[in-house]
Short mmCIF file of C-alpha atoms and ligand atoms in Angstrom, two decimals:
data_model
loop_
_atom_site.label_atom_id
_atom_site.label_comp_id
_atom_site.label_asym_id
_atom_site.label_seq_id
_atom_site.Cartn_x
_atom_site.Cartn_y
_atom_site.Cartn_z
CA MET R 818 -117.26 15.44 -46.09
CA GLU R 819 -117.68 18.96 -44.39
CA ARG R 820 -120.13 20.58 -42.26
CA ARG R 821 -120.62 23.73 -40.42
CA ILE R 822 -121.96 23.30 -37.25
CA ALA R 823 -122.28 25.76 -34.32
CA GLY R 824 -119.84 28.28 -35.43
CA LEU R 825 -117.21 25.58 -36.50
CA THR R 826 -116.30 23.39 -39.56
CA LEU R 827 -116.05 19.81 -39.08
CA GLU R 828 -114.43 17.76 -41.44
CA LEU R 829 -113.96 14.06 -42.06
CA ILE R 830 -110.88 12.83 -44.54
CA GLU R 831 -109.34 9.84 -45.38
CA GLY R 832 -105.38 10.24 -44.67
CA ASP R 833 -102.18 10.20 -42.39
CA ILE R 834 -102.41 11.94 -39.07
CA ALA R 835 -98.84 12.93 -39.50
CA ALA R 836 -99.29 14.80 -42.93
CA GLN R 837 -101.74 17.32 -41.82
CA GLN R 838 -100.19 20.56 -43.37
CA ASP R 839 -103.00 22.92 -42.54
CA ILE R 840 -103.57 22.32 -38.86
CA GLN R 841 -102.28 23.58 -35.87
CA VAL R 842 -102.59 20.39 -33.40
CA VAL R 843 -102.60 16.83 -34.25
CA VAL R 844 -103.75 14.40 -31.59
CA ASN R 845 -101.53 11.41 -30.61
CA ALA R 846 -103.31 8.14 -29.77
CA ALA R 847 -100.62 7.58 -27.03
CA ASN R 848 -99.30 4.94 -24.67
CA ALA R 849 -99.26 5.78 -21.15
CA GLN R 850 -95.64 6.64 -21.03
CA LEU R 851 -96.13 8.74 -24.20
CA LYS R 852 -93.50 6.81 -26.12
CA THR R 853 -93.29 6.01 -29.69
CA GLY R 854 -95.15 2.74 -30.87
CA GLY R 855 -96.89 1.54 -33.66
CA GLY R 856 -99.88 3.04 -35.60
CA VAL R 857 -100.14 6.68 -34.92
CA ALA R 858 -97.97 6.94 -32.46
CA GLY R 859 -95.39 5.38 -34.70
CA ALA R 860 -96.25 7.77 -37.26
CA ILE R 861 -96.42 10.84 -35.17
CA HIS R 862 -92.90 10.34 -33.56
CA ARG R 863 -91.38 9.20 -36.65
CA THR R 864 -92.19 12.42 -38.34
CA ALA R 865 -91.78 14.58 -35.43
CA GLY R 866 -88.15 13.38 -34.38
CA PRO R 867 -86.60 12.23 -31.24
CA GLU R 868 -86.93 15.71 -29.60
CA LEU R 869 -90.86 14.65 -28.99
CA GLU R 870 -90.04 11.58 -26.98
CA LYS R 871 -87.78 13.98 -24.55
CA ALA R 872 -90.30 16.59 -24.43
CA CYS R 873 -92.81 13.71 -23.53
CA ARG R 874 -90.67 12.43 -20.74
CA PRO R 875 -91.58 14.92 -17.98
CA LEU R 876 -95.19 14.66 -18.71
CA ALA R 877 -95.65 10.60 -18.56
CA PRO R 878 -97.58 8.80 -17.43
CA ILE R 879 -100.71 10.01 -18.30
CA LYS R 880 -104.17 7.90 -17.32
CA PRO R 881 -106.84 6.88 -19.67
CA GLY R 882 -108.76 9.92 -21.13
CA GLY R 883 -106.09 12.24 -19.98
CA ALA R 884 -104.65 14.85 -22.54
CA VAL R 885 -101.02 16.74 -22.45
CA ILE R 886 -99.47 18.94 -24.85
CA THR R 887 -96.09 19.45 -26.37
CA LYS R 888 -94.66 21.15 -29.47
CA GLY R 889 -94.59 19.62 -32.65
CA PHE R 890 -91.07 19.45 -33.56
CA LYS R 891 -90.51 18.42 -37.23
CA LEU R 892 -94.31 17.78 -37.84
CA PRO R 893 -95.99 20.08 -39.88
CA ASN R 894 -98.08 21.01 -36.79
CA ASP R 895 -97.11 23.58 -34.00
CA TYR R 896 -98.46 21.22 -31.18
CA VAL R 897 -99.33 17.70 -30.49
CA ILE R 898 -101.65 16.70 -27.97
CA HIS R 899 -101.16 13.17 -26.55
CA THR R 900 -104.18 11.40 -25.12
CA LEU R 901 -104.73 7.71 -23.84
CA GLY R 902 -107.76 5.90 -25.30
CA PRO R 903 -108.90 2.72 -23.13
CA VAL R 904 -107.94 -0.51 -23.69
CA TYR R 905 -111.21 -2.10 -24.90
CA GLY R 906 -112.30 -4.56 -22.24
CA ARG R 907 -110.17 -3.55 -19.54
CA ASP R 908 -110.13 0.30 -18.80
CA LYS R 909 -113.92 0.80 -17.67
CA PRO R 910 -116.10 2.40 -18.13
CA GLU R 911 -114.46 2.31 -21.69
CA ASP R 912 -117.45 4.62 -23.67
CA LYS R 913 -116.76 7.32 -21.12
CA LEU R 914 -113.00 7.11 -21.16
CA LEU R 915 -113.13 7.21 -24.91
CA ALA R 916 -115.30 10.42 -24.78
CA ASP R 917 -113.13 12.02 -21.92
CA CYS R 918 -109.88 11.70 -24.81
CA TYR R 919 -112.08 13.77 -27.23
CA ARG R 920 -113.20 16.37 -24.39
CA ASN R 921 -110.13 16.91 -22.86
CA SER R 922 -107.95 17.23 -25.92
CA LEU R 923 -110.63 19.94 -27.48
CA LYS R 924 -110.73 21.56 -24.08
CA LEU R 925 -106.67 21.62 -23.85
CA ALA R 926 -106.51 22.90 -27.38
CA ASP R 927 -108.98 25.57 -26.61
CA GLU R 928 -107.07 26.82 -23.53
CA GLU R 929 -104.12 27.15 -25.77
CA LYS R 930 -105.86 29.38 -28.16
CA ILE R 931 -105.54 26.82 -30.95
CA GLU R 932 -107.94 27.12 -33.91
CA SER R 933 -107.50 23.91 -35.87
CA ILE R 934 -107.20 20.25 -34.41
CA ALA R 935 -107.20 17.01 -36.11
CA PHE R 936 -107.86 13.58 -34.53
CA PRO R 937 -107.32 9.87 -35.43
CA ALA R 938 -109.93 7.07 -34.31
CA ILE R 939 -108.36 6.95 -30.84
CA SER R 940 -108.45 3.35 -29.40
CA THR R 941 -109.58 1.59 -32.38
CA GLY R 942 -106.43 0.06 -33.40
CA ALA R 943 -103.77 -1.57 -31.02
CA PHE R 944 -106.54 -0.95 -27.98
CA GLY R 945 -109.15 -3.28 -30.09
CA TYR R 946 -112.31 -0.66 -29.46
CA PRO R 947 -114.58 -1.81 -32.08
CA LYS R 948 -114.83 1.03 -34.67
CA GLU R 949 -118.52 0.74 -35.02
CA GLU R 950 -119.14 1.36 -31.50
CA ALA R 951 -116.12 3.82 -31.10
CA ALA R 952 -117.24 6.38 -33.87
CA PRO R 953 -120.72 7.27 -32.68
CA ILE R 954 -118.78 8.45 -28.97
CA ALA R 955 -115.95 10.09 -31.12
CA LEU R 956 -118.55 12.02 -33.07
CA SER R 957 -121.21 12.92 -30.64
CA THR R 958 -118.80 13.81 -28.08
CA VAL R 959 -116.98 16.46 -30.48
CA LEU R 960 -120.77 17.49 -31.68
CA ASP R 961 -121.55 18.42 -27.93
CA THR R 962 -118.34 19.82 -27.06
CA ALA R 963 -117.94 22.26 -30.21
CA ILE R 964 -120.77 24.75 -29.04
CA LYS R 965 -118.50 25.28 -25.65
CA LEU R 966 -115.31 26.27 -27.59
CA GLU R 967 -114.10 29.71 -28.00
CA ASN R 968 -110.92 29.20 -30.05
CA VAL R 969 -111.47 26.17 -31.78
CA THR R 970 -113.06 26.54 -35.34
CA ARG R 971 -112.00 23.44 -37.40
CA ILE R 972 -111.98 20.16 -36.40
CA ARG R 973 -110.97 17.17 -38.51
CA PHE R 974 -111.21 13.19 -38.02
CA VAL R 975 -108.32 11.72 -40.20
CA LEU R 976 -109.54 8.29 -41.21
CA TYR R 977 -106.98 5.64 -42.28
CA SER R 978 -108.65 3.67 -45.04
CA SER R 979 -111.90 4.12 -47.19
CA PRO R 980 -114.16 1.84 -44.64
CA ASP R 981 -113.08 3.86 -41.91
CA TYR R 982 -113.77 7.11 -43.76
CA GLU R 983 -117.29 5.64 -44.86
CA LEU R 984 -118.49 4.06 -41.53
CA HIS R 985 -117.84 7.74 -39.92
CA GLU R 986 -119.50 9.54 -42.85
CA ASN R 987 -122.55 7.35 -41.96
CA VAL R 988 -122.32 7.94 -38.42
CA LEU R 989 -122.26 11.81 -38.78
CA LYS R 990 -124.85 11.68 -41.22
CA LYS R 991 -127.11 10.01 -38.52
CA LEU R 992 -126.24 12.09 -36.01
CA LEU R 993 -127.19 15.17 -37.87
CA GLN R 994 -130.43 13.40 -39.25
CA GLU R 995 -129.44 13.80 -42.84
CA ASP R 996 -130.63 10.25 -43.76
N1 AR6 A 2317 -102.93 8.11 -39.34
C1 AR6 A 2317 -104.33 8.29 -39.00
N2 AR6 A 2317 -104.74 6.98 -38.55
C2 AR6 A 2317 -103.83 5.72 -38.17
C3 AR6 A 2317 -102.64 6.03 -38.66
C4 AR6 A 2317 -102.00 7.30 -39.45
N3 AR6 A 2317 -100.75 7.26 -39.58
N4 AR6 A 2317 -102.26 4.89 -38.44
C5 AR6 A 2317 -103.17 3.91 -37.76
N5 AR6 A 2317 -104.06 4.75 -38.09
P1 AR6 A 2317 -103.63 3.02 -33.15
P2 AR6 A 2317 -104.92 3.07 -30.14
C6 AR6 A 2317 -105.49 4.26 -37.28
O1 AR6 A 2317 -103.29 1.50 -32.56
O2 AR6 A 2317 -105.82 2.04 -30.68
C7 AR6 A 2317 -99.65 2.57 -30.30
O3 AR6 A 2317 -98.71 1.75 -30.72
C8 AR6 A 2317 -105.81 2.73 -37.02
O4 AR6 A 2317 -106.11 2.00 -38.09
O5 AR6 A 2317 -102.63 4.19 -33.57
O6 AR6 A 2317 -105.29 4.14 -29.36
C9 AR6 A 2317 -99.30 3.40 -28.80
O7 AR6 A 2317 -98.29 3.52 -28.60
C10 AR6 A 2317 -107.01 2.96 -36.00
O8 AR6 A 2317 -107.96 2.82 -36.53
O9 AR6 A 2317 -104.09 3.40 -31.45
C11 AR6 A 2317 -100.22 2.69 -28.09
O10 AR6 A 2317 -99.81 1.76 -27.37
C12 AR6 A 2317 -106.54 4.13 -34.99
O11 AR6 A 2317 -105.38 4.72 -35.94
C13 AR6 A 2317 -101.37 2.11 -28.85
O12 AR6 A 2317 -100.65 1.79 -30.06
C14 AR6 A 2317 -105.93 3.96 -33.80
O13 AR6 A 2317 -104.93 3.05 -33.85
C15 AR6 A 2317 -102.96 2.75 -28.58
O14 AR6 A 2317 -103.60 2.43 -29.28
#
């Protein structure tokens, strides 16, 4: 699914965040220490190689909602933005912290004059945020922030399964009042 909104293109695809060839920066659903892990962090660090963890060391720890940037090393992307999502039921208020992840990542990309960015569904794996609750927060935050961006012109959500893709498609259609 692809929509033109406020001068930018918003895309939803099913796929792997570590295999986005045509995107300048991918967002990592990181841990506070910015080390490799499972899920998105595992895929990104595995593909980027050990140089990524080295580059992360002086930037750690980060707080929930925070975002930092490194190079992409062996990834097909110039950069990685590492953001720490809230652990559902622990880091509060979780809706604001989750929105901060998307807002701060977009702001950082825009400051770095980056044109294209890809997000996974932050916090919805190991951190336990229910996908039905997280999707409207993620998509509405991106829609609200999009109008303030000067350099970012393409935002992609990379969803890992077809149910996740369909959920995000339905939520985006509702937000855009298409259904
Ligand atoms: N590409 C896109 N999405 C993916 C991929 C992938 N390769 N792999 C998993 N997902 P998670 P979190 C989906 O756990 O909840 C890590 O171990 C997955 O299905 O990666 O923010 C870190 O080290 C889910 O919907 O991130 C942290 O400790 C979503 O991406 C912790 O987990 C996020 O799942 C972060 O937990």
